[in-house]
Amino acid sequence: MAALVVLLFALAATGGLYAALAPAPKAQAQDSGQQSLAIEQGKKLYDVGCASCHNSNGQGSDDGPSLVGVGSAAVDFQVGTGRMPAQQPGPQVEKKKVIYTQAQIDQLAAYIASLGPGPAAPTKDQYSPADADVAKGGELFRTNCSQCHNFVGKGGALTHGKFAPSLKGSSSKHIYEAMQTGPQNMPSFPDSTMPSKDKADIIAYLHAVDTAQSPNPGGFTLGSLGPVSEGLFAWVFGLGTLLGLAVWLAARNTKAKKS
Amino acid sequence: MSTTTEEAPAQRGRPSNPGERVAEWADGRLGLYKFAKSNLRKVFPDHWSFMLGEICLYSFTILILTGVYLTLFFHPSMNEVVYHGSYTPLQGVRMSEAYSSTLHISFDVRGGLLVRQIHHWSALIFIAAMIVHMMRVFFTGSFRKPREINWLFGWTLLFLGMFTGFTGYSLPDDLLSGTGVRFMEGAILSVPIVGTYLSMFLFGGEFPGHDFVGRFYSIHILLLPGMMAGLLVLHLILVFFHKHTQFPGAGKTEKNVVGAPFFPIYTAKAGGFFFIVFGVIAAIAAVATVNPIWEMGPYRPDQVSTGAQPDWYMGFSEGLIRVMPGWEIRAWGHTLVLGVFIPLMIFPLVMMSIAAYPFIEAWVTGDKSEHHLADRPRNRPVRTGIGVAWLTVYFILLIGGGNDIFATHFHLSINAITWFVRVSFFVAPVITYWITKRICLGLQRRDRDKVLHGRETGIIKRLPHGEFIEVHEPLSQQQLHVLTAHAQPKPLTLAPEVDENGVARKAGPIAKVQARLSQNWYGEHSQIPKPTAEEYEEITSGHGHH
């Protein structure tokens, strides 16, 4: 009898705790309704645009990796920058025209996220907070990123035709997502290795040095590629001009005037 | 008083014009008049390619002028400071005083960035001009007796210029140049046995230590430029002493110099050219960024950027390293890093091969006579071919040094470029040598044809009996001179195996090699016989068909 009473109490306590702590049932119902609609729409888009390589239900095939657990951040980056759907196989899938609307991308992301838990697309507070530290972002960028992307994000070569693309013109959200998910040949920097704040600092640094508004105190940057473009410029425009002027000057002699 | 009578003659001879008085005063103490009289009218030949050395001289002068300005503000110290200057993306970052003072020069000193950029662009153009100047001297054979020593002076200037540049761009202690210094440290470490000691000695302990900026500073602003200034003066004195070479032409011989006098024509031109060079470099520095150290950040050994190349003149050493397979030999607890050590050995070889060339050519051809008439490159196909082959190796290595930039900008695989460079390093110079030699021989044939048959005018004439002929216009005397002035030496031959007394004579292996090379240089496959006076007479006397 005592055991029965204890059991009843325990059940009541569990139920009461659940009732107290569970999320508001009404809101959840509304949300999950929209969510399941997005997933459904996303699946339709997926079956048309993605399944030929990634297989049904994102299981992956020889032509494309499994998408289970990549999360909505990866989808938002890959489709949002036009890399996916891929045009052709190659060393690396390149950025191209975006063919989905942001609403469709969100639906695709919702569908992929429903296949397994993964990093979620960041919010504006995460990728462009007001208090980002540009100088610290610069140090983090030089420590973690510049060995592939060059010191101001102009990009660089990797092995066998792969490359780290230029970061100029990439949106803050996409840069954040790339760090979060590590697309293609890029290593990923999850929050456990690089906290959200650090990612925002890096993005702030890139905005300070690598946008159309960034100041170029020295004049034309020649691509900010380092000494190769400078050397080429010195030979072609520097020495080239001087040689032309030397020829011009040598032609102006007394003999040339007479004839 | 007696003093007045003594003053009288002086008063009489005293010129009324104050300028003349100053001149007289100076002449009495420096002997300027006599020196000027004998040298102001010294004649220099006129050709645009003779002004290449001037570009070097003027850009060196600009380097000294701007360099002095930079030393006023630069702190050659590796003390750590926190930056609080006006470049916001670096505020609060820890850096060396050298880097911080370079930022200060760039952003807070009036005209600092412009002067920095003039200095750096001048350095790039200075060494480019030295290479082109050296190639002009090489391809025209102007290094031959009596100018071999001056060739070596010039070559040493190039070599020192490269290292002055290297120590100079390492001073700001930014991430890019720090990577370059680390590269150099790695190269030093690869030297067997003494490498580690040398590195510890140079950096005063473990890399990077606290010494190298200060040491590089002394080397960059004092030691190397001092040596270069001295060599430069010697170089110019020898040019003056030997007199300048000239291209062949009517009235130009091995014994005279035809051109404009040093004063006033040449001085006016040269002085004007200085301002042109300064103007062009200043204009470039005003519009184009060079070495934006603020973008690169301060050097930290745990950071690196892609696209980390040295300035272009060190690019071929970067290429050697980048394309060399990473071979290593490990034995008895030691590692011999051939992947770095072999390039380190080839680097001076590339430079020294061109330095030694005049002596090799003189030995092969056995030529002991003086030369003051410049060769036309086509008339010396082997030398021209060798020069082009050297340039090919140099250029191929530059591609190797910039392989990542080439890969991203031409959408190529960096591995493919590396393999292309590895193969081309051996194959391309042979191909370009051969092609150049064929082109030279073709041009010699055309010269011969032009001398004998005149210039093709493109005018087609129909003769009364219906035949069409093209009118050829005979060359002027001046043109004939240019095309026929060169000598065509005979190759060296081995002495007969049996001398006139019937005694057997043995040719040593070195003599045999010399004779073979000489055959290659001046044999029948290396020069087209130029038209003789008899051939010319024969054709122009009317027996020829046109």
XYZ file of C-alpha atoms in Angstrom, chain B:
546
model
C 103.996 101.037 -47.201
C 105.361 97.996 -48.747
C 102.115 96.172 -48.327
C 100.364 98.410 -50.788
C 102.931 97.739 -53.468
C 102.564 94.046 -52.828
C 98.811 94.226 -53.114
C 98.910 96.006 -56.387
C 99.534 93.050 -58.725
C 96.841 91.048 -56.982
C 94.419 93.925 -57.427
C 95.255 94.133 -61.077
C 94.696 90.453 -61.778
C 91.518 90.399 -59.702
C 88.426 89.850 -61.842
C 85.622 92.316 -61.328
C 82.858 89.681 -61.541
C 82.256 88.078 -58.114
C 81.439 84.737 -59.726
C 84.768 84.700 -61.488
C 86.419 85.596 -58.214
C 84.920 82.609 -56.485
C 85.939 80.398 -59.410
C 89.453 81.710 -59.272
C 89.610 81.149 -55.499
C 88.401 77.580 -55.877
C 90.670 76.845 -58.809
C 93.711 78.013 -56.873
C 92.952 75.414 -54.187
C 91.324 72.525 -56.067
C 92.829 72.720 -59.538
C 89.344 72.542 -60.963
C 90.132 74.369 -64.157
C 92.733 71.963 -65.382
C 90.573 68.976 -64.471
C 87.491 70.453 -66.078
C 89.341 71.464 -69.216
C 90.507 67.958 -69.876
C 87.268 66.229 -68.867
C 84.317 68.474 -69.601
C 84.650 67.843 -73.296
C 84.879 64.105 -72.882
C 82.634 62.505 -75.462
C 79.809 60.086 -74.714
C 78.109 58.098 -77.444
C 74.379 58.498 -77.755
C 72.013 55.551 -77.594
C 68.951 54.980 -75.454
C 70.352 51.739 -74.068
C 73.379 53.623 -72.709
C 70.995 55.435 -70.361
C 69.995 52.266 -68.467
C 72.917 52.668 -66.089
C 71.750 56.208 -65.453
C 68.377 54.902 -64.278
C 70.283 52.769 -61.749
C 72.422 55.698 -60.627
C 69.454 58.013 -60.184
C 67.235 55.526 -58.419
C 70.156 54.793 -56.073
C 70.448 58.519 -55.393
C 66.715 58.686 -54.679
C 67.091 55.723 -52.324
C 69.792 57.522 -50.353
C 67.787 60.759 -50.155
C 64.518 59.139 -49.073
C 66.336 56.655 -46.849
C 67.917 59.454 -44.846
C 64.460 60.931 -44.272
C 63.134 57.585 -43.063
C 65.986 57.111 -40.584
C 64.856 60.307 -38.849
C 61.676 58.590 -37.691
C 62.384 54.863 -37.661
C 63.235 53.123 -34.374
C 65.270 49.975 -35.017
C 64.160 48.280 -31.837
C 62.323 45.084 -31.025
C 60.996 46.295 -27.676
C 57.354 45.387 -27.328
C 54.904 48.267 -27.305
C 51.125 48.597 -27.527
C 49.975 50.612 -30.516
C 47.899 53.735 -29.938
C 48.452 55.583 -33.218
C 45.954 56.712 -35.785
C 45.484 53.433 -37.696
C 42.389 52.078 -35.929
C 42.405 48.403 -36.995
C 45.662 47.913 -35.072
C 44.914 49.934 -31.948
C 45.716 48.081 -28.778
C 47.755 45.422 -30.605
C 51.148 44.448 -29.200
C 53.993 44.938 -31.648
C 57.686 45.756 -31.840
C 58.809 49.353 -31.736
C 60.173 48.921 -35.266
C 56.710 48.071 -36.582
C 55.027 50.750 -34.530
C 57.442 53.433 -35.739
C 56.871 52.327 -39.350
C 53.134 52.775 -38.765
C 53.963 56.162 -37.277
C 55.939 57.084 -40.422
C 53.077 55.889 -42.609
C 50.221 57.648 -40.840
C 51.509 60.351 -38.525
C 54.654 61.791 -40.123
C 54.021 64.460 -42.750
C 54.898 63.014 -46.147
C 56.038 59.835 -44.409
C 53.985 57.374 -46.401
C 54.880 59.048 -49.691
C 58.592 58.945 -48.849
C 58.308 55.316 -47.721
C 56.625 54.451 -50.989
C 59.145 56.393 -53.082
C 61.907 54.528 -51.211
C 60.361 51.115 -51.811
C 59.368 51.701 -55.439
C 62.856 53.083 -56.133
C 64.354 49.919 -54.703
C 62.210 47.721 -56.953
C 63.035 49.853 -59.998
C 66.714 50.186 -59.050
C 67.305 46.465 -59.147
C 65.120 45.977 -62.227
C 67.172 48.660 -63.975
C 70.411 46.976 -62.870
C 69.253 43.700 -64.424
C 68.314 45.403 -67.694
C 71.562 47.387 -67.700
C 73.519 44.199 -67.104
C 71.654 42.495 -69.946
C 72.490 45.387 -72.292
C 76.163 45.027 -71.417
C 75.935 41.252 -71.766
C 74.194 41.056 -75.114
C 76.398 43.710 -76.727
C 79.600 42.077 -75.448
C 80.562 45.273 -73.629
C 82.069 43.198 -70.832
C 85.039 42.183 -72.990
C 88.558 43.402 -72.397
C 89.233 45.946 -70.910
C 85.898 46.023 -69.043
C 85.853 42.650 -67.221
C 86.628 44.206 -63.833
C 83.894 46.757 -64.294
C 81.499 43.937 -65.142
C 82.364 42.373 -61.788
C 81.872 45.706 -60.012
C 78.463 46.014 -61.620
C 77.546 42.444 -60.771
C 78.625 42.984 -57.150
C 76.417 46.076 -57.040
C 73.490 43.933 -58.169
C 74.249 41.263 -55.592
C 74.650 43.806 -52.780
C 71.543 45.604 -54.005
C 69.516 42.427 -53.573
C 70.647 42.039 -49.978
C 70.277 45.724 -49.202
C 66.713 45.365 -50.400
C 66.173 42.252 -48.320
C 67.526 43.791 -45.120
C 65.522 46.932 -45.867
C 62.122 45.394 -46.283
C 62.743 43.221 -43.210
C 63.135 46.258 -40.961
C 59.444 47.094 -40.350
C 59.076 43.685 -38.637
C 55.688 43.111 -40.235
C 54.130 39.697 -40.756
C 55.231 39.410 -44.401
C 58.867 40.400 -43.940
C 59.099 38.423 -40.699
C 58.070 35.371 -42.682
C 60.879 36.220 -45.107
C 63.408 36.452 -42.283
C 62.122 33.133 -40.944
C 62.651 31.696 -44.442
C 66.238 32.947 -44.397
C 66.763 31.472 -40.930
C 65.484 28.139 -42.250
C 67.934 28.325 -45.137
C 70.802 29.019 -42.737
C 69.715 26.139 -40.492
C 69.875 23.766 -43.455
C 73.645 24.243 -43.750
C 75.241 21.078 -42.382
C 77.196 21.279 -39.123
C 77.492 25.078 -38.813
C 73.889 26.030 -39.660
C 72.549 26.177 -36.126
C 75.594 28.084 -34.880
C 75.312 30.598 -37.720
C 71.640 31.144 -36.978
C 72.246 31.619 -33.252
C 75.070 34.014 -34.072
C 73.009 36.083 -36.524
C 69.896 36.350 -34.369
C 71.689 36.462 -31.031
C 69.941 33.294 -29.838
C 66.732 31.602 -30.839
C 64.760 33.131 -33.706
C 63.497 35.852 -33.720
C 65.180 37.111 -30.559
C 65.546 40.827 -29.879
C 68.527 41.676 -32.027
C 67.895 41.169 -35.677
C 66.102 44.440 -36.494
C 68.932 46.459 -34.968
C 71.537 44.379 -36.761
C 69.740 44.488 -40.103
C 69.409 48.231 -39.625
C 73.174 48.718 -39.369
C 73.689 46.485 -42.366
C 70.947 48.179 -44.374
C 71.768 51.819 -43.749
C 75.519 51.679 -43.227
C 77.438 48.628 -44.330
C 75.796 47.694 -47.626
C 75.011 51.186 -48.958
C 78.533 52.273 -48.001
C 80.009 49.414 -49.984
C 77.642 50.155 -52.846
C 78.489 53.843 -52.928
C 82.187 53.001 -53.077
C 81.704 50.440 -55.815
C 79.475 52.852 -57.694
C 82.220 55.476 -57.738
C 84.757 52.902 -58.913
C 82.285 51.711 -61.551
C 81.874 55.255 -62.888
C 85.591 56.011 -62.747
C 86.250 52.925 -64.843
C 83.554 53.928 -67.331
C 85.263 57.300 -67.592
C 88.692 55.751 -67.846
C 87.803 53.053 -70.408
C 85.488 55.417 -72.292
C 82.039 54.236 -73.250
C 81.490 51.553 -75.857
C 79.624 52.487 -79.019
C 77.649 50.661 -81.631
C 79.307 50.175 -85.038
C 78.608 52.716 -87.739
C 80.338 54.959 -90.254
C 83.262 56.756 -88.652
C 83.091 54.728 -85.462
C 86.162 52.633 -84.771
C 87.833 50.788 -81.918
C 90.025 53.849 -81.432
C 87.544 56.716 -81.215
C 84.278 57.654 -79.517
C 81.619 59.447 -81.520
C 78.979 61.352 -79.582
C 78.143 64.446 -77.636
C 80.562 66.174 -75.241
C 80.038 65.695 -71.510
C 79.464 69.415 -71.065
C 77.060 70.960 -71.860
C 75.015 68.443 -73.853
C 75.475 65.297 -71.870
C 75.207 67.019 -68.484
C 71.993 68.698 -69.569
C 70.540 65.409 -70.741
C 71.724 63.467 -67.721
C 70.568 66.112 -65.288
C 67.214 66.259 -66.984
C 66.966 62.500 -66.917
C 67.540 62.508 -63.153
C 64.470 64.669 -62.685
C 62.496 62.488 -65.084
C 63.405 59.362 -63.089
C 62.593 61.073 -59.794
C 59.323 62.365 -61.222
C 58.204 59.007 -62.575
C 59.025 57.203 -59.317
C 57.349 59.899 -57.215
C 54.261 59.708 -59.414
C 54.120 55.942 -59.043
C 54.588 56.238 -55.281
C 51.780 58.769 -55.144
C 49.236 56.536 -56.866
C 50.196 52.926 -56.069
C 50.611 51.223 -52.712
C 53.780 49.295 -52.038
C 54.347 47.051 -49.036
C 51.220 48.038 -47.038
C 52.627 46.906 -43.681
C 49.503 48.110 -41.893
C 47.498 45.456 -43.715
C 49.945 42.699 -42.830
C 50.042 43.225 -39.106
C 53.032 42.856 -36.773
C 55.236 39.797 -37.022
C 54.484 36.901 -34.717
C 56.153 33.547 -35.290
C 52.803 31.745 -34.878
C 51.139 33.626 -37.721
C 51.592 33.479 -41.473
C 49.793 34.726 -44.558
C 49.397 33.111 -47.936
C 51.017 34.958 -50.832
C 54.143 35.367 -48.694
C 56.721 36.202 -51.324
C 59.913 38.217 -51.117
C 60.299 41.323 -53.258
C 60.732 40.407 -56.913
C 64.548 40.368 -56.975
C 64.596 37.580 -54.380
C 61.754 35.833 -56.193
C 64.008 33.344 -57.952
C 65.317 32.050 -54.623
C 61.711 31.632 -53.460
C 61.055 29.722 -56.686
C 64.018 27.413 -56.061
C 62.643 26.518 -52.636
C 59.041 26.149 -53.745
C 59.717 23.737 -56.584
C 62.415 21.684 -54.875
C 61.114 18.317 -53.652
C 61.298 18.097 -49.871
C 64.159 15.640 -49.674
C 65.752 14.790 -46.367
C 68.500 12.465 -45.278
C 68.416 11.299 -41.682
C 71.483 9.541 -40.384
C 73.374 9.269 -37.094
C 70.895 11.443 -35.308
C 71.252 14.297 -37.793
C 68.992 15.577 -40.528
C 70.317 16.917 -43.783
C 67.506 18.970 -45.318
C 68.347 18.713 -49.013
C 65.009 20.292 -49.905
C 66.366 23.565 -48.561
C 70.122 23.081 -48.785
C 70.232 22.329 -52.531
C 68.282 25.510 -53.420
C 70.564 27.420 -51.061
C 73.527 26.204 -53.099
C 71.900 26.840 -56.497
C 70.966 30.413 -55.533
C 74.547 31.745 -55.662
C 75.270 29.532 -58.692
C 72.556 31.279 -60.705
C 74.129 34.620 -59.880
C 77.759 33.547 -60.241
C 77.279 31.875 -63.594
C 76.492 35.249 -65.115
C 79.364 36.902 -63.215
C 81.888 34.393 -64.529
C 80.690 34.536 -68.123
C 83.177 37.143 -69.491
C 86.096 35.060 -68.270
C 84.653 31.871 -69.707
C 84.062 33.515 -73.068
C 87.559 35.002 -73.151
C 89.042 31.584 -72.405
C 86.935 29.791 -75.019
C 87.536 32.280 -77.792
C 91.149 32.940 -76.848
C 90.426 36.619 -77.499
C 93.025 38.883 -75.890
C 92.361 42.088 -77.809
C 90.607 45.205 -76.607
C 87.052 45.912 -77.726
C 85.331 49.268 -77.747
C 82.725 48.627 -80.432
C 79.618 46.958 -79.068
C 78.488 43.750 -80.716
C 75.109 43.447 -82.304
C 73.626 40.453 -80.447
C 72.769 38.591 -83.666
C 76.421 38.468 -84.653
C 77.300 36.430 -81.550
C 74.596 33.735 -81.617
C 76.119 31.534 -78.907
C 76.532 34.347 -76.405
C 73.060 35.671 -77.171
C 71.663 32.166 -76.804
C 73.383 31.675 -73.456
C 72.066 35.020 -72.231
C 68.529 34.131 -73.231
C 68.889 30.707 -71.594
C 69.990 32.384 -68.348
C 67.047 34.766 -68.491
C 64.780 31.784 -69.136
C 65.966 30.013 -65.981
C 65.572 33.243 -64.038
C 62.054 33.840 -65.343
C 60.961 30.235 -64.834
C 62.107 30.450 -61.213
C 60.146 33.680 -60.784
C 57.043 31.793 -61.913
C 57.890 29.096 -59.376
C 58.215 31.739 -56.672
C 54.801 33.152 -57.465
C 53.136 29.811 -58.108
C 50.210 30.464 -55.757
C 49.382 33.838 -57.328
C 49.647 32.302 -60.806
C 47.407 29.438 -59.681
C 44.605 31.638 -58.361
C 44.737 34.219 -61.140
C 44.965 31.821 -64.073
C 42.735 29.154 -62.488
C 45.476 26.537 -62.566
C 46.529 23.834 -60.166
C 49.504 24.910 -58.062
C 50.870 21.371 -58.380
C 50.741 21.608 -62.177
C 52.684 24.888 -62.068
C 55.274 23.380 -59.750
C 55.789 20.434 -62.077
C 55.937 22.752 -65.086
C 58.685 24.728 -63.353
C 60.587 21.580 -62.344
C 60.682 20.321 -65.915
C 61.200 23.724 -67.510
C 64.123 24.506 -65.235
C 66.100 21.894 -67.161
C 64.387 21.838 -70.555
C 63.349 25.426 -71.299
C 66.854 26.981 -71.333
C 67.980 24.385 -73.879
C 64.996 25.152 -76.093
C 65.313 28.923 -75.828
C 69.068 28.695 -76.444
C 68.478 26.760 -79.623
C 65.656 29.005 -80.844
C 67.667 32.155 -80.115
C 70.661 30.848 -81.954
C 68.521 29.999 -85.000
C 66.929 33.460 -84.949
C 70.379 35.079 -84.754
C 71.623 33.054 -87.708
C 68.485 33.956 -89.640
C 69.050 37.629 -88.933
C 72.672 37.288 -90.051
C 71.469 35.777 -93.329
C 69.063 38.650 -93.769
C 71.857 41.164 -93.078
C 74.007 39.455 -95.694
C 71.155 39.579 -98.153
C 70.506 43.239 -97.450
C 74.151 44.155 -97.941
C 74.398 42.339 -101.256
C 70.973 43.012 -102.708
C 69.705 46.088 -100.885
C 66.492 46.747 -99.076
C 63.250 45.344 -100.459
C 61.178 48.380 -101.338
C 57.905 46.617 -102.078
C 57.761 48.333 -105.482
C 57.025 45.842 -108.269
C 58.227 46.833 -111.702
C 57.210 45.243 -114.993
C 59.959 45.072 -117.584
C 59.264 45.614 -121.324
C 59.434 41.911 -122.026
C 56.865 41.174 -119.362
C 58.989 40.071 -116.427
C 58.072 41.376 -112.984
C 60.854 42.354 -110.617
C 60.908 43.916 -107.173
C 63.001 47.057 -106.906
C 65.727 46.712 -104.281
C 67.197 49.888 -102.896
C 70.915 49.774 -102.120
C 71.868 50.538 -98.522
C 73.589 53.752 -97.530
C 77.240 53.706 -96.472
C 76.143 54.195 -92.854
C 73.875 51.160 -93.005
C 76.519 49.059 -94.745
C 78.926 49.939 -91.946
C 76.511 48.824 -89.282
C 75.903 45.480 -90.978
C 79.497 44.630 -91.821
C 81.697 46.215 -89.160
C 81.860 43.137 -86.936
C 84.783 40.757 -87.004
C 84.157 37.082 -87.593
C 86.837 35.296 -85.583
C 88.033 31.825 -86.425
C 87.602 29.137 -83.797
C 90.633 27.902 -81.910
C 92.086 24.696 -83.299
C 94.285 22.134 -81.648
C 97.860 22.193 -82.816
C 98.663 19.302 -85.176
C 99.408 16.095 -83.324
C 102.863 15.958 -84.839
C 104.943 19.126 -84.866
C 107.218 20.290 -87.679
C 110.059 18.181 -86.377
C 107.985 15.047 -86.402
C 107.724 14.874 -82.630
C 104.361 13.728 -81.296
C 102.534 16.411 -79.336
C 99.825 15.617 -76.888
C 96.869 17.915 -76.421
C 95.670 17.944 -72.831
C 91.979 17.301 -72.079
C 91.454 20.958 -71.152
C 92.820 22.143 -74.478
C 90.511 19.684 -76.217
C 87.471 21.020 -74.385
C 88.557 24.549 -75.188
C 88.890 23.772 -78.871
C 85.511 22.082 -78.977
C 83.761 24.948 -77.241
C 85.532 27.408 -79.492
C 84.304 25.457 -82.497
C 80.806 25.738 -81.058
C 81.235 29.496 -80.500
C 82.752 30.530 -83.811
C 82.480 27.456 -86.035
C 80.581 27.327 -89.299
C 77.320 26.497 -87.530
C 77.494 29.638 -85.445
C 78.095 32.340 -87.970
C 77.010 33.140 -91.489
C 80.008 34.492 -93.447
C 79.464 38.199 -93.924
C 79.729 39.468 -97.487
C 83.264 40.179 -98.625
C 84.229 43.318 -100.503
C 84.698 41.184 -103.659
C 81.186 39.748 -103.428
C 79.787 43.235 -102.937
C 81.765 44.566 -105.939
C 80.664 41.667 -108.060
C 76.996 42.217 -107.383
C 76.910 46.000 -107.433
C 79.013 46.287 -110.586
C 76.060 45.362 -112.718
C 76.641 41.666 -113.264
C 73.982 40.850 -110.742
C 70.443 40.333 -111.970
C 69.029 43.217 -109.973
